[in-house]
Coordinates of C-alpha atoms in Angstrom, one line a residue:
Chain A
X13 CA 23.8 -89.1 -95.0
X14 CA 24.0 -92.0 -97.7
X15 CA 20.9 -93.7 -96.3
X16 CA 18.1 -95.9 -98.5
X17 CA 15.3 -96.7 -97.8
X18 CA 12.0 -97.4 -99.8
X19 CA 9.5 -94.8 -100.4
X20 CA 6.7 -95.7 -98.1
X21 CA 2.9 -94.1 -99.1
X22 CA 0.5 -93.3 -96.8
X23 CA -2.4 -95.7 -96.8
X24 CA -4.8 -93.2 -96.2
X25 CA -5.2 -90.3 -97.9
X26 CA -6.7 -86.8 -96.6
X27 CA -10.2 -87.6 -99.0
X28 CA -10.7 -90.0 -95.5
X29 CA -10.7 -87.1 -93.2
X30 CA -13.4 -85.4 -95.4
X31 CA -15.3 -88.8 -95.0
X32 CA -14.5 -88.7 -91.0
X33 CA -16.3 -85.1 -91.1
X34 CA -19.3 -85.8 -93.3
X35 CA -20.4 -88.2 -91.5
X36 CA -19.4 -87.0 -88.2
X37 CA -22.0 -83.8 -89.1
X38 CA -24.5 -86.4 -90.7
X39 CA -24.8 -88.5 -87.6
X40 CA -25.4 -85.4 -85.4
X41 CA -27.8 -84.1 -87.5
X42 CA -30.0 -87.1 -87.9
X43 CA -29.4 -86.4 -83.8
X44 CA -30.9 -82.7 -84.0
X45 CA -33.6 -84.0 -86.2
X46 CA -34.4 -87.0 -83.7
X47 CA -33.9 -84.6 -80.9
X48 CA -37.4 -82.7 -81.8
X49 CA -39.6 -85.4 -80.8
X50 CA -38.5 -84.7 -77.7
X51 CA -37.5 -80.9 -77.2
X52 CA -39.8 -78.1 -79.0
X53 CA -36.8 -75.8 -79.7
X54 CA -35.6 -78.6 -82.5
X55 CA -38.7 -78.5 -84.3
X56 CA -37.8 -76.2 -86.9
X57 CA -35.1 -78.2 -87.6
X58 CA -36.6 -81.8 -87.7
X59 CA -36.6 -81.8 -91.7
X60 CA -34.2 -79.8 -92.6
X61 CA -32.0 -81.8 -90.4
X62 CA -32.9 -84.8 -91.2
X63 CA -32.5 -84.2 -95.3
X64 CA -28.7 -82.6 -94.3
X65 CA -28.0 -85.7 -92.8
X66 CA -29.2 -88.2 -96.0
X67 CA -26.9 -86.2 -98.5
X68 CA -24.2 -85.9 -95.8
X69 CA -24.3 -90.2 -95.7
X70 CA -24.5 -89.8 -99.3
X71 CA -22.0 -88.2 -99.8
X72 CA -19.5 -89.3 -97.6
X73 CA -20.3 -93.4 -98.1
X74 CA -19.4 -92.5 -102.0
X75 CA -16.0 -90.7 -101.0
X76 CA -15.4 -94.1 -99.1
X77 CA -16.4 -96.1 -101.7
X78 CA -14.4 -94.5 -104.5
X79 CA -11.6 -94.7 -101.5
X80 CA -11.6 -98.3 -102.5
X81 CA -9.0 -99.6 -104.7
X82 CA -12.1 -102.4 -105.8
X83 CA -15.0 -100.5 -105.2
X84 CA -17.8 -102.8 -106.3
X85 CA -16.3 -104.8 -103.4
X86 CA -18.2 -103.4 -101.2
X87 CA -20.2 -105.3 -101.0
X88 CA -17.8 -107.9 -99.4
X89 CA -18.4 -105.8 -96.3
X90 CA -21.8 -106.8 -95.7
X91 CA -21.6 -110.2 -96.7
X92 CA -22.1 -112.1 -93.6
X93 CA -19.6 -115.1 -94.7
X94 CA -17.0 -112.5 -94.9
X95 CA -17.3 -110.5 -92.2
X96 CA -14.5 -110.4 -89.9
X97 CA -15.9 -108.9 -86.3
X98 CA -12.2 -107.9 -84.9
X99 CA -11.9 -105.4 -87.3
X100 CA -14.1 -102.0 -86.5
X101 CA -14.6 -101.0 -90.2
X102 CA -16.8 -104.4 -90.3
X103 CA -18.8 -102.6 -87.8
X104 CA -18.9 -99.9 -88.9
X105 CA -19.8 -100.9 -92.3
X106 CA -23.0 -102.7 -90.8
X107 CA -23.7 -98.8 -88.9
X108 CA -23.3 -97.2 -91.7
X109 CA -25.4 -99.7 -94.2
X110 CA -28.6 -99.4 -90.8
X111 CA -28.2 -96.2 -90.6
X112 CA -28.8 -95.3 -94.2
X113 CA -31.7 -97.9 -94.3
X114 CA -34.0 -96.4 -90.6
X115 CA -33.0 -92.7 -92.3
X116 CA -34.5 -93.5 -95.6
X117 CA -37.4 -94.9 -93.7
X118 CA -37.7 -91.9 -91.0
X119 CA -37.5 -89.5 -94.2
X120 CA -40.4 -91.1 -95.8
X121 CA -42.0 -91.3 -92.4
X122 CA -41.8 -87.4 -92.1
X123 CA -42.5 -86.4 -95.4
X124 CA -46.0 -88.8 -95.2
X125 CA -46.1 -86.7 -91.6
X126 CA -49.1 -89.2 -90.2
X127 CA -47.9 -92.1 -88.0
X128 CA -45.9 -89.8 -85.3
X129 CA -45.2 -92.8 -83.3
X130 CA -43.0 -94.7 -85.6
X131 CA -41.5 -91.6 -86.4
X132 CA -40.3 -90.9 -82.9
X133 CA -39.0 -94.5 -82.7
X134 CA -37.4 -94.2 -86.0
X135 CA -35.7 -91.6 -84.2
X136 CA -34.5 -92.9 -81.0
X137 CA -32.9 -96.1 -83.0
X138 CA -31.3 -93.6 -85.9
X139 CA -30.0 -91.3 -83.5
X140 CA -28.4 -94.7 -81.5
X141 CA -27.2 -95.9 -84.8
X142 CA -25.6 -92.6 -86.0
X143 CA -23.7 -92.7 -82.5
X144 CA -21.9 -95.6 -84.1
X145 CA -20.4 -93.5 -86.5
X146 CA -18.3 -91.8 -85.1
X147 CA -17.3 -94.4 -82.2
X148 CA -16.3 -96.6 -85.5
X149 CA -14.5 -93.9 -86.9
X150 CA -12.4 -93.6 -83.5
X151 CA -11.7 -96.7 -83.0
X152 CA -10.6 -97.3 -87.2
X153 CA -7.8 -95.0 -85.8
X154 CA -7.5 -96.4 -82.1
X155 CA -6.5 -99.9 -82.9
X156 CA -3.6 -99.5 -84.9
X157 CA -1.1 -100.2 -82.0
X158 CA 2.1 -98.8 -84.0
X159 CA 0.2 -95.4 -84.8
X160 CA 1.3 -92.4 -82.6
X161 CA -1.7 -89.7 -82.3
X162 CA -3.9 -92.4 -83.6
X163 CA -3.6 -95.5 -81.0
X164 CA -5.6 -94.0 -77.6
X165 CA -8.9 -94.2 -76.0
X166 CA -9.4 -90.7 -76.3
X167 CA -10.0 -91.0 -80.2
X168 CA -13.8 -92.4 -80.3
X169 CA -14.6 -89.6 -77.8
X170 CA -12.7 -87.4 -79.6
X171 CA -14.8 -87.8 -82.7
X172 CA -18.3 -88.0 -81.0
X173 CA -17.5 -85.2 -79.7
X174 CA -16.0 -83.1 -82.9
X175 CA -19.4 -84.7 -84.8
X176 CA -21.6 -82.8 -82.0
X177 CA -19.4 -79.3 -82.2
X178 CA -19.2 -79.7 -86.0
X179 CA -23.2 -80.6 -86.3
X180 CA -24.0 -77.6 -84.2
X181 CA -21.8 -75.0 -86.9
X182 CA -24.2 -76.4 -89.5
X183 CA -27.6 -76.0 -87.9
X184 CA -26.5 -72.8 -86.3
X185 CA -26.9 -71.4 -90.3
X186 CA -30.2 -73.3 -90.7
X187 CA -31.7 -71.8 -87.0
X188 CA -34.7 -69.6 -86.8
X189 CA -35.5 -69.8 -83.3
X190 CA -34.3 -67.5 -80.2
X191 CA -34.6 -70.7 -78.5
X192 CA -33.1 -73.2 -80.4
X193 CA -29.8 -70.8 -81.5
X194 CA -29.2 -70.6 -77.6
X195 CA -29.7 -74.0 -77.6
X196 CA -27.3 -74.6 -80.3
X197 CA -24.4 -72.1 -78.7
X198 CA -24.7 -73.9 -75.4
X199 CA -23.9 -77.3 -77.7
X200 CA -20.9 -75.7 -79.2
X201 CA -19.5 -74.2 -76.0
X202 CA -19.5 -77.6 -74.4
X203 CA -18.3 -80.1 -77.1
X204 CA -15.9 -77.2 -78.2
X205 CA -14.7 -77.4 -74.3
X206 CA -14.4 -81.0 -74.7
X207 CA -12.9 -81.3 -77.6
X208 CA -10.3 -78.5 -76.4
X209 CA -9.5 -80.7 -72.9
X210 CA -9.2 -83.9 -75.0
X211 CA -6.4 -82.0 -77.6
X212 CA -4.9 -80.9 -74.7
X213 CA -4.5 -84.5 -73.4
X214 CA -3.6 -85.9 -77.0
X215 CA -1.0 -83.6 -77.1
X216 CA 0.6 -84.6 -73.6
X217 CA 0.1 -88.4 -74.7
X218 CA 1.6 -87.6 -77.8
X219 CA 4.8 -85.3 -76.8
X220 CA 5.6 -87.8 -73.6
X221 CA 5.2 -90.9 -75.7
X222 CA 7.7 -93.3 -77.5
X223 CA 10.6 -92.0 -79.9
X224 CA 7.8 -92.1 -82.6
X225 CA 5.2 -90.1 -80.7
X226 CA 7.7 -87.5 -80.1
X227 CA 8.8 -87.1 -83.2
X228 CA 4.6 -87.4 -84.3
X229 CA 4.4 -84.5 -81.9
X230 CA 7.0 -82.4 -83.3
X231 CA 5.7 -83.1 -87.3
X232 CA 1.7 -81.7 -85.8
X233 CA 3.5 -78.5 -83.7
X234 CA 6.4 -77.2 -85.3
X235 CA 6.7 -79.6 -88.7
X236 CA 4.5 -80.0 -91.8
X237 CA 1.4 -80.2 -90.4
X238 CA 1.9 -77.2 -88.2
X239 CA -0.3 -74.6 -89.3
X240 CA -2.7 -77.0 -89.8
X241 CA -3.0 -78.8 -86.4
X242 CA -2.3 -75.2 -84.6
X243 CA -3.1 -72.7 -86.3
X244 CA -6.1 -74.1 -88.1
X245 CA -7.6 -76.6 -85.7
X246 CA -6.8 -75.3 -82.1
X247 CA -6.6 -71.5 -83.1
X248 CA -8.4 -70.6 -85.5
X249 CA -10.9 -73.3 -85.0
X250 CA -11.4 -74.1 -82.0
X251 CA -10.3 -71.2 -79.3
X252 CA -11.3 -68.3 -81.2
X253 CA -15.0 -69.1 -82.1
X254 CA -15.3 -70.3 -78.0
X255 CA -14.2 -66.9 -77.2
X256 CA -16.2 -65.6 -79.9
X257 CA -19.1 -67.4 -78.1
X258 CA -18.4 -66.3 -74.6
X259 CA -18.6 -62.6 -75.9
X260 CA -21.9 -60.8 -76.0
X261 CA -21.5 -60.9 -80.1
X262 CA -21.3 -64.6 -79.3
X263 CA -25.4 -64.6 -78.7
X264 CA -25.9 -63.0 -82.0
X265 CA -26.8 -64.6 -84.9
X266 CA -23.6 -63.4 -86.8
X267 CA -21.4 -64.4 -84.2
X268 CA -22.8 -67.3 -84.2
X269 CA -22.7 -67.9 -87.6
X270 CA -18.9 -66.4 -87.3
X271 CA -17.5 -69.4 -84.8
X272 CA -20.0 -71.6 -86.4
X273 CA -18.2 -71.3 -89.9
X274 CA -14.7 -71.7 -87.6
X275 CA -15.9 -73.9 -86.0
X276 CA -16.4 -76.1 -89.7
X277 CA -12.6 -75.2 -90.4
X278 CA -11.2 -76.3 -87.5
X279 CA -13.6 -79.3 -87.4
X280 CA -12.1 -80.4 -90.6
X281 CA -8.4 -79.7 -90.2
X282 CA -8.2 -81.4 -86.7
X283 CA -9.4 -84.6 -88.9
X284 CA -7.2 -83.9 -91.3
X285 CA -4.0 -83.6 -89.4
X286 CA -4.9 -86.0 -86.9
X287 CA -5.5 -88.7 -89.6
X288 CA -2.1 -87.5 -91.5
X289 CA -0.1 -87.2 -88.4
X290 CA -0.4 -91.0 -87.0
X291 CA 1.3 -91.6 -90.7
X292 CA 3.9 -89.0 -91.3
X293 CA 6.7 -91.1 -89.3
X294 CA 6.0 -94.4 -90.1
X295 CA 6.6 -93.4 -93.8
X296 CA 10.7 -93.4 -93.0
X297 CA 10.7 -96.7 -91.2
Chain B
X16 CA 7.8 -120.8 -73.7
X17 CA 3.7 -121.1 -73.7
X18 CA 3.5 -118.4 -71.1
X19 CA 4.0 -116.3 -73.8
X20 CA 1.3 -116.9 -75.5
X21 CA -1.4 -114.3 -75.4
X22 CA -3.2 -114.8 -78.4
X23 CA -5.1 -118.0 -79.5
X24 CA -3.6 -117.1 -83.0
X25 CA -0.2 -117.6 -81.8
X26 CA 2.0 -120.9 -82.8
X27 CA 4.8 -120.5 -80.2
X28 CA 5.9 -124.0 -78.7
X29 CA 2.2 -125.4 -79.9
X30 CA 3.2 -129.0 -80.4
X31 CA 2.6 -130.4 -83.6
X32 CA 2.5 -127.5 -85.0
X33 CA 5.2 -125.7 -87.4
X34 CA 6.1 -122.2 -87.1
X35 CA 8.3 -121.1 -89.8
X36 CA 10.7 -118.1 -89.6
X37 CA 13.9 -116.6 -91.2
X38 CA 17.3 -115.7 -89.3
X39 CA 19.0 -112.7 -91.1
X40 CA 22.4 -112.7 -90.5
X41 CA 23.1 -108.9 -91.0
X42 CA 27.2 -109.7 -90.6
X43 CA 26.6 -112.1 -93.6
X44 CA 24.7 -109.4 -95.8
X45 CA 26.6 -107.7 -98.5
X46 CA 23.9 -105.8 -100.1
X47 CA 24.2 -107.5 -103.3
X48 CA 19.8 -106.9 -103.9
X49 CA 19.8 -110.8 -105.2
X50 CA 17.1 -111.3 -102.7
X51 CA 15.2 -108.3 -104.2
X52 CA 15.7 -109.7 -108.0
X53 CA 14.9 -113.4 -106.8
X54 CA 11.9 -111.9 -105.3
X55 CA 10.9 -109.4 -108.2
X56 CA 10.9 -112.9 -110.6
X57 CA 9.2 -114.9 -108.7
X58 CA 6.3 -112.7 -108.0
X59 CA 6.1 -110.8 -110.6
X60 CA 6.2 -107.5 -108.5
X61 CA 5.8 -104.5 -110.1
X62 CA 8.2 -101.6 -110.3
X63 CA 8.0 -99.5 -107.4
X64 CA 7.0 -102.3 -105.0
X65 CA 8.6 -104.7 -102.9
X66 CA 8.1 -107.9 -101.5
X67 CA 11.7 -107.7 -99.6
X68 CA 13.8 -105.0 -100.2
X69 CA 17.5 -104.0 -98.1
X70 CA 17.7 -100.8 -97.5
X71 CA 21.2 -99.1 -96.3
X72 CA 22.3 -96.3 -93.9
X73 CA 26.1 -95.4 -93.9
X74 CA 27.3 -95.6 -90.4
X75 CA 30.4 -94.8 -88.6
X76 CA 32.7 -91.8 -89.1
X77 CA 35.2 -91.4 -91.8
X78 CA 37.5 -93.2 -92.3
X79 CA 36.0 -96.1 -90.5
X80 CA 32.7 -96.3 -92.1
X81 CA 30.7 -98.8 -93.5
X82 CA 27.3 -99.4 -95.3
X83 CA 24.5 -101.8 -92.8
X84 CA 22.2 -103.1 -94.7
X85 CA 18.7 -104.1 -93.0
X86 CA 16.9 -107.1 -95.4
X87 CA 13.2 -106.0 -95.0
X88 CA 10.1 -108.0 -95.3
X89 CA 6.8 -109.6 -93.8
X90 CA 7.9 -110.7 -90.3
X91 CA 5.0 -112.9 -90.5
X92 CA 4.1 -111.9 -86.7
X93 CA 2.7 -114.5 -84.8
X94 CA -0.1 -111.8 -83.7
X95 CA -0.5 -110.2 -86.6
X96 CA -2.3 -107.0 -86.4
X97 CA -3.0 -106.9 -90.3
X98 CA -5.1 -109.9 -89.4
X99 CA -7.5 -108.1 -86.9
X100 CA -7.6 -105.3 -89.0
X101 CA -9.1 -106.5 -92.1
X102 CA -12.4 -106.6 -92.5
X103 CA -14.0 -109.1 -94.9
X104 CA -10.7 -112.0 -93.3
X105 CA -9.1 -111.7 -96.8
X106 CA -5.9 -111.5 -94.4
X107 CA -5.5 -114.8 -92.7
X108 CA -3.0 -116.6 -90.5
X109 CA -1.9 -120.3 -91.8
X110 CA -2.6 -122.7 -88.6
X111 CA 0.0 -124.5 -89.4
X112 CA 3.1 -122.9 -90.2
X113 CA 2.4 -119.4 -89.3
X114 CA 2.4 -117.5 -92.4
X115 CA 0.3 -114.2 -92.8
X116 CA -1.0 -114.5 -96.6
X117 CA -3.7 -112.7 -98.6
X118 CA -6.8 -113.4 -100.7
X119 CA -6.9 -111.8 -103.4
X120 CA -10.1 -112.3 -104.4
X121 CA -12.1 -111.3 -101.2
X122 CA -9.8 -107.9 -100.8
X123 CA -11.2 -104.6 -101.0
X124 CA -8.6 -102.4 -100.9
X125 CA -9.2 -100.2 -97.5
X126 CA -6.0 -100.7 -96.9
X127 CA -7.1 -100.9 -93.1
X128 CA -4.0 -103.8 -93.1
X129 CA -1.6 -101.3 -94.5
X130 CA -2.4 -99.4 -91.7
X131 CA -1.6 -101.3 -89.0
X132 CA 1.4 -103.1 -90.0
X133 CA 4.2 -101.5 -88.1
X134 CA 7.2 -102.3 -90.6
X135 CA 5.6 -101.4 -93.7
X136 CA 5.0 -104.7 -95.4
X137 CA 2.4 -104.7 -97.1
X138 CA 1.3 -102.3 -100.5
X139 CA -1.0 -101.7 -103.6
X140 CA -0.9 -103.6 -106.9
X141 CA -1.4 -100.8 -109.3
X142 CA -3.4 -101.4 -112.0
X143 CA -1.7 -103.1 -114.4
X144 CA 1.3 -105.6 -114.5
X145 CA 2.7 -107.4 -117.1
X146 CA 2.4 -111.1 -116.7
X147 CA -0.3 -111.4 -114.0
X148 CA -4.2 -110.1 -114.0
X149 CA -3.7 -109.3 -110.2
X150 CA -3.8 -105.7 -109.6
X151 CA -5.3 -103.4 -107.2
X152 CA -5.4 -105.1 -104.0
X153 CA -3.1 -105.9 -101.5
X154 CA -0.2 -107.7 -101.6
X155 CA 3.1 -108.9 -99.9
X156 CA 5.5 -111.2 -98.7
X157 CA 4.1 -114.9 -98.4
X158 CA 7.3 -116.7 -97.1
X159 CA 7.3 -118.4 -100.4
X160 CA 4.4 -120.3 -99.2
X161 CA 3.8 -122.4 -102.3
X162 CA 8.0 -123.2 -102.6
X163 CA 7.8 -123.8 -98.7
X164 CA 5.0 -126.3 -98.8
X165 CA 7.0 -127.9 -102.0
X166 CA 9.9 -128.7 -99.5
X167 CA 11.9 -125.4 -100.7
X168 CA 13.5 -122.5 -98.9
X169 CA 12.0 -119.3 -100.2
X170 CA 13.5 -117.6 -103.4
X171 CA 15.4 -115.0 -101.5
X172 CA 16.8 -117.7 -99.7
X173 CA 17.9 -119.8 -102.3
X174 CA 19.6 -116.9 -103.9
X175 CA 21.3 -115.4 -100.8
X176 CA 25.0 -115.4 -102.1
X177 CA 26.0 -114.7 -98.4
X178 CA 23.9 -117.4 -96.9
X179 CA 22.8 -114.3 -94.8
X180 CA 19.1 -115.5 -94.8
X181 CA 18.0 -119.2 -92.8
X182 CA 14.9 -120.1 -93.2
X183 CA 13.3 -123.0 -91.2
X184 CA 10.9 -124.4 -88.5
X185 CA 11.0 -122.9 -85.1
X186 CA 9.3 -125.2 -83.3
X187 CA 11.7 -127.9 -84.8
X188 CA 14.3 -127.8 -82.5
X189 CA 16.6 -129.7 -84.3
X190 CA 16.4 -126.7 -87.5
X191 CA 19.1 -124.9 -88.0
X192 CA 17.3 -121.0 -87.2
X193 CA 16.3 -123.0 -83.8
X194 CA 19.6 -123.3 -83.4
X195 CA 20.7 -119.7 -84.7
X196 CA 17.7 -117.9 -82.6
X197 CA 18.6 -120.2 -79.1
X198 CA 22.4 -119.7 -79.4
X199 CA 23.0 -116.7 -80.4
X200 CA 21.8 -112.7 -79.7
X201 CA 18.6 -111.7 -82.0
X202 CA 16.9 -108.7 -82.6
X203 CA 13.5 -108.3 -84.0
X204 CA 12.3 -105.3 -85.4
X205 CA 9.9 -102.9 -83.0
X206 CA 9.4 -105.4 -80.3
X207 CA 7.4 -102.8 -78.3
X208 CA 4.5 -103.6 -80.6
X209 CA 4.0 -106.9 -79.3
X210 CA 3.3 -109.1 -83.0
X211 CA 6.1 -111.3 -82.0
X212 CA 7.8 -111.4 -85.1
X213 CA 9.1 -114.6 -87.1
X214 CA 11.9 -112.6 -88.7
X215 CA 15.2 -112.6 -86.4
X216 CA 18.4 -110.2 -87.0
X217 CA 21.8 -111.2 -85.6
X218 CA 23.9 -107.8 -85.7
X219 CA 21.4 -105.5 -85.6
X220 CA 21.7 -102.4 -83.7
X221 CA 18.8 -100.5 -82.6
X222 CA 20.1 -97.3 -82.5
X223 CA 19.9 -97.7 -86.5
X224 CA 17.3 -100.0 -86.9
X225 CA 14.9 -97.1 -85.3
X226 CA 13.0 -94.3 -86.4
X227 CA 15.5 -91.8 -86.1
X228 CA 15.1 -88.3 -85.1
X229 CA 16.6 -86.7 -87.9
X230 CA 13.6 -87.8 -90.2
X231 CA 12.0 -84.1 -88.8
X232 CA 14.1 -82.4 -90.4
X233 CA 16.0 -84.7 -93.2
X234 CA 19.3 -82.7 -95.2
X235 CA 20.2 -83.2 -97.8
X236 CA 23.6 -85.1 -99.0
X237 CA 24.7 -81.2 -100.8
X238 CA 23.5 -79.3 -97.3
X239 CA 25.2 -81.8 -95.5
X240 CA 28.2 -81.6 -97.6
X241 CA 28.1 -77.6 -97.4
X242 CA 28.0 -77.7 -94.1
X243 CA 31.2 -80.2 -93.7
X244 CA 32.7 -78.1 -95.8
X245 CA 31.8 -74.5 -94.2
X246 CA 33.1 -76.3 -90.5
X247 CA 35.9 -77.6 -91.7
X248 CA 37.2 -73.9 -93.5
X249 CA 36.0 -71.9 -91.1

């Protein structure tokens, strides 16, 4: 009772968890589409995959653009005399920048559809790139020491992993193939496994953790972000379109579909709440 | 002391070297917000914004309560995380002296540094202010680094009416916060975080200075007073 304090902000907002989940599906994609040089099932995919991902980056490296509070300065990001290499968004920015630059140039490759060879290596060093995307976007969160939810090891696998599961939705509504839709289920049964042992283990980390964990734990359970964290992104999102996919309507195309467009939800409100929850509590200190 | 060190950044006990930081002497502290004026004119800081502020928390039970204050600013950590965390080095650490300070032309406004600063120092220049053209970046405490380098104390400093705030050179031990920080008991805010932080509280208790658990579910002063109320008549 009686107590004062400043009124802390967030610093950032829940437009950055839409970013996180663009560009998580964007790098994946560009990894389905790079995928068909080397397995047949992809090939119906390769373009349309590979034109998702463009307007995915698009989209996602204007959200974090306007994000800025000076956005022409971003340019300062990739200006090597100001570069500062301890800080992962100056990777990340240098990913993000590569990776828009080898997917214009494997776009242009595929829609001229002659030199196959530079395509395929296009590919391979796309594919490597967009794998830095979201490993930066982890480890943006991971290094912030003070951050409960935010500051462990678990969060650049975390997000490969959510890009992979959250990729595999989309194409699943782009598929033709018998093949290729097995293909995709498999994908989303494993990362959705992964992603479901490594909430499992946030959550312990979180709960058992300092006074501001704890209380980080109670704010994603039973608090504010609740429904979203639970309900939303382990529930709805995440179990139920698993078990969706282990039942025989699971190999159908409108299951599929079903715990693909769950999938998306819960894809999206894990990022969120994640992103919000390492900043709920520091906001009273 | 250099054992310490784990940084290269780090200024602790580095000969030649200064290392400036501020004692606050919360028994000293009246809550009288002179700092917070002193600070608001010398800056220029927008409404809504603060360079240092003091916030309070009632403590005690009646009738033996009392207000604690808890003077706030940039602890101008000797690892500074905001430092690693920008990317384009528009945060920097001063070699010698150890103050954290900002450029305001090379900022971009990720706000990565807000992020990672674990007492809430740092904020957003909106987009317009009266008497200065800089606005939406960064900013926050400097120490006073253009009065310090000038031979002054900083302006919150020079104002403290309870001489509750001693500013000096740590790695002078002949300066009076030396003195202060070697003789008697100092906290420092979040220690577990590891920035080693260059501002030093004498009276502070952590059970208050903490994240509390009652944040989860804050009443308000009316619940709480309906609820005295309901206890005490029922």
């Amino acid at each position: 009772m009686g107590d004062w304090n400043v009124f802390h902000l967030m610093p950032w907002s829940g437009a950055y968890a839409i970013y996180f989940f663009l560009i998580g599906i964007s790098a994946a994609m560009f990894f389905f589409s790079a995928l068909s040089w080397y397995r047949d099932e992809f090939v119906e995919v390769r373009r349309s995959a590979g034109y998702i991902s463009f307007v995915l980056l698009a989209i996602g490296g204007v959200l974090l653009i306007e994000d800025l509070s000076q956005p022409m300065r971003f340019l300062n990001m990739i200006n090597p005399a100001y570069l500062h290499f301890t800080s992962p968004l100056a990777w990340g920015s240098l990913c993000l920048v590569s990776f828009g630059l080898v997917s214009v140039a494997y776009l242009y490759t595929l829609q001229k559809g002659q030199d196959a060879g530079l395509g395929r290596k296009l590919a391979v060093f796309g594919a490597l790139l967009g794998l830095g995307l979201p490993i930066y976007t982890g480890f943006d969160l991971t290094v912030h020491q003070n951050r409960p939810v935010w500051n462990t090891p678990l969060m650049p696998v975390l997000f490969v992993a959510l890009s992979l599961l959250s990729a595999a939705a989309v194409a699943v509504f782009i598929a033709k193939g018998e093949k290729l839709r097995a293909m995709l289920r498999g994908i989303m049964l494993w990362s959705g496994g992964v992603v479901a042992a490594m909430l499992i283990s946030l959550l312990g980390t979180t709960a058992y953790g300092g006074s501001a964990s704890e209380l980080t734990f109670m704010f994603m359970t039973s608090g504010s972000l609740g429904f979203i964290f639970v309900g939303l992104g382990i529930v709805l999102g995440t179990v139920v379109p698993i078990g969706v996919l282990l039942t025989s309507a699971g190999r159908q195309q409108g299951g599929m579909m079903l715990a693909g467009a769950l999938l998306l939800v819960g894809g999206l409100a894990l990022r969120y709440s994640i992103l919000i929850g390492g900043q709920i509590v520091q906001t009273y200190f | 002391m250099s054992e310490l060190r784990i940084s290269s950044i780090e200024t602790r006990g580095v000969p030649g070297k200064k290392r400036y930081a501020m004692v606050i002497d919360l028994r000293r502290c009246i809550g009288c917000d002179a700092c917070m004026t002193a600070c608001k004119a010398e800056f220029d800081v927008p409404l809504g914004v603060f360079r240092t502020w003091v916030p309070y928390k009632v403590i005690g039970k009646y009738p033996t309560v009392r207000k604690m204050f808890l003077p706030r600013l940039c602890n101008h950590c000797d690892d500074p995380p905001c430092v690693r965390a920008c990317p384009v080095d528009a945060t920097y650490k001063v070699d010698d002296g150890g103050f954290v300070l900002q450029r305001y032309d090379r900022c971009i406004g990720c706000k990565a540094c807000m992020a990672s600063c674990p007492y809430n120092a740092r904020f957003m220049l909106p987009k317009h202010r009266t008497y200065t053209d800089i606005t939406r970046v960064v900013d926050k405490c400097t120490f006073c680094h253009h009065r310090v380098t000038q031979n002054l104390v900083p302006a919150c400093v020079q104002t403290c009416v309870g001489r509750s705030r001693i500013f000096g050179d740590l790695n002078d031990r002949t300066s009076e916060v030396s003195y202060l920080v070697s003789t008697l008991p100092t906290q420092v805010l979040r220690p577990e975080e590891g920035t080693k932080p260059h501002v030093f509280y004498i009276g502070a208790d952590r059970g208050h200075t903490e994240i509390g658990r009652k944040i989860y579910d804050p009443q308000s002063v009316v619940e709480l007073e309906r609820e005295t109320y309901l206890n005490k008549h029922s």
